[in-house]
Amino acid sequence: MSSPKVAIFMGSISDKDKMQPCADILKKLEVPYLFTVSSAHRTPERTAKLVGELEADGCEIFICAAGLAAHLAGAVAAKTVKPVLGVPICGSPLGGMDALLATVQMPPGFPVGTLALDKVGARNAAWLAAQILALHDQELAGKLKAARQEFVDSVEKAAAELESEG
């Protein structure tokens, strides 16, 4: 397997079902990735070590998913100048608002591109990571254009089917 271009970090294994769509999309697009668990609070040394090792190995984008205090994306952003994409995870009675605010409110100079909550955010994190990589990868850009056309075709097909029922 080639070195990962994208790293997907989750703060907890309990986030796996919500983040699996991210890995699935990257796999479909043939983007090499690493999917792992590392916590900003419980394993800060592991998180910092992974960021350094992955960056040295050519990783270009970090996707971080966390709930509650959701400091993982910020902890990663503090250790790299590569793009960091944050996916807030619903994990408390606050409905994910705590994670959303913790992910989006970063100090100047340490940005985190914050996506939507849970599976929608996971999917869009993969698509956005692929778009960033496609800036210098024409083959990947072609795959993205083909995927977009599949979305268009599915909507047009659904519309035609619905309209033919009436």
Phi, psi and omega in degrees: 000140179284164181299142181293136173269337180230137173248131176250113178253137172240143179288340182207146177298337179294347178273357187302313182299325180285332182262349181306320178303330178298309179297320181299317180293315179299320178297314179301322180277358180062038175265119179296133183215162171242132180241115186210174177248131174203131186254137176295331184260315184277330181224058182297326179293318177299316180300310181298318180296315179300315180302312180298314180294316181294318178299317178296332181272359175105007177297135185251339184217139177245127175251126184235126179242130179203153176247185179056243181292334171050051180269358186300312181299319178294321178296322178289317179301330179289344185251358182212157171257005175285158178300137175240125179249130182252137175240105177291140182245133175290120181212014183213172176297351179277002174068023179093352180298323178297314180292320179299311181294322180294328182279322186277334184268077180258149179290154179306137179094351180229059187289151171230121175286111188263130180258186179290173179286148166056222189297324178296316177296321179299314179298311182291332174297319178295314180298317180294319177301316179296321178296320178297313179297327182291348176301332179231026179217094184295328178296316178295321177302320177296321177295321179294318178297319178295319179295319178299320179294325175298320177297314179300311182299321182292323178292316180296322178295314179298319179296315180297318179296316180295316182293329180285342179286331187278000000 
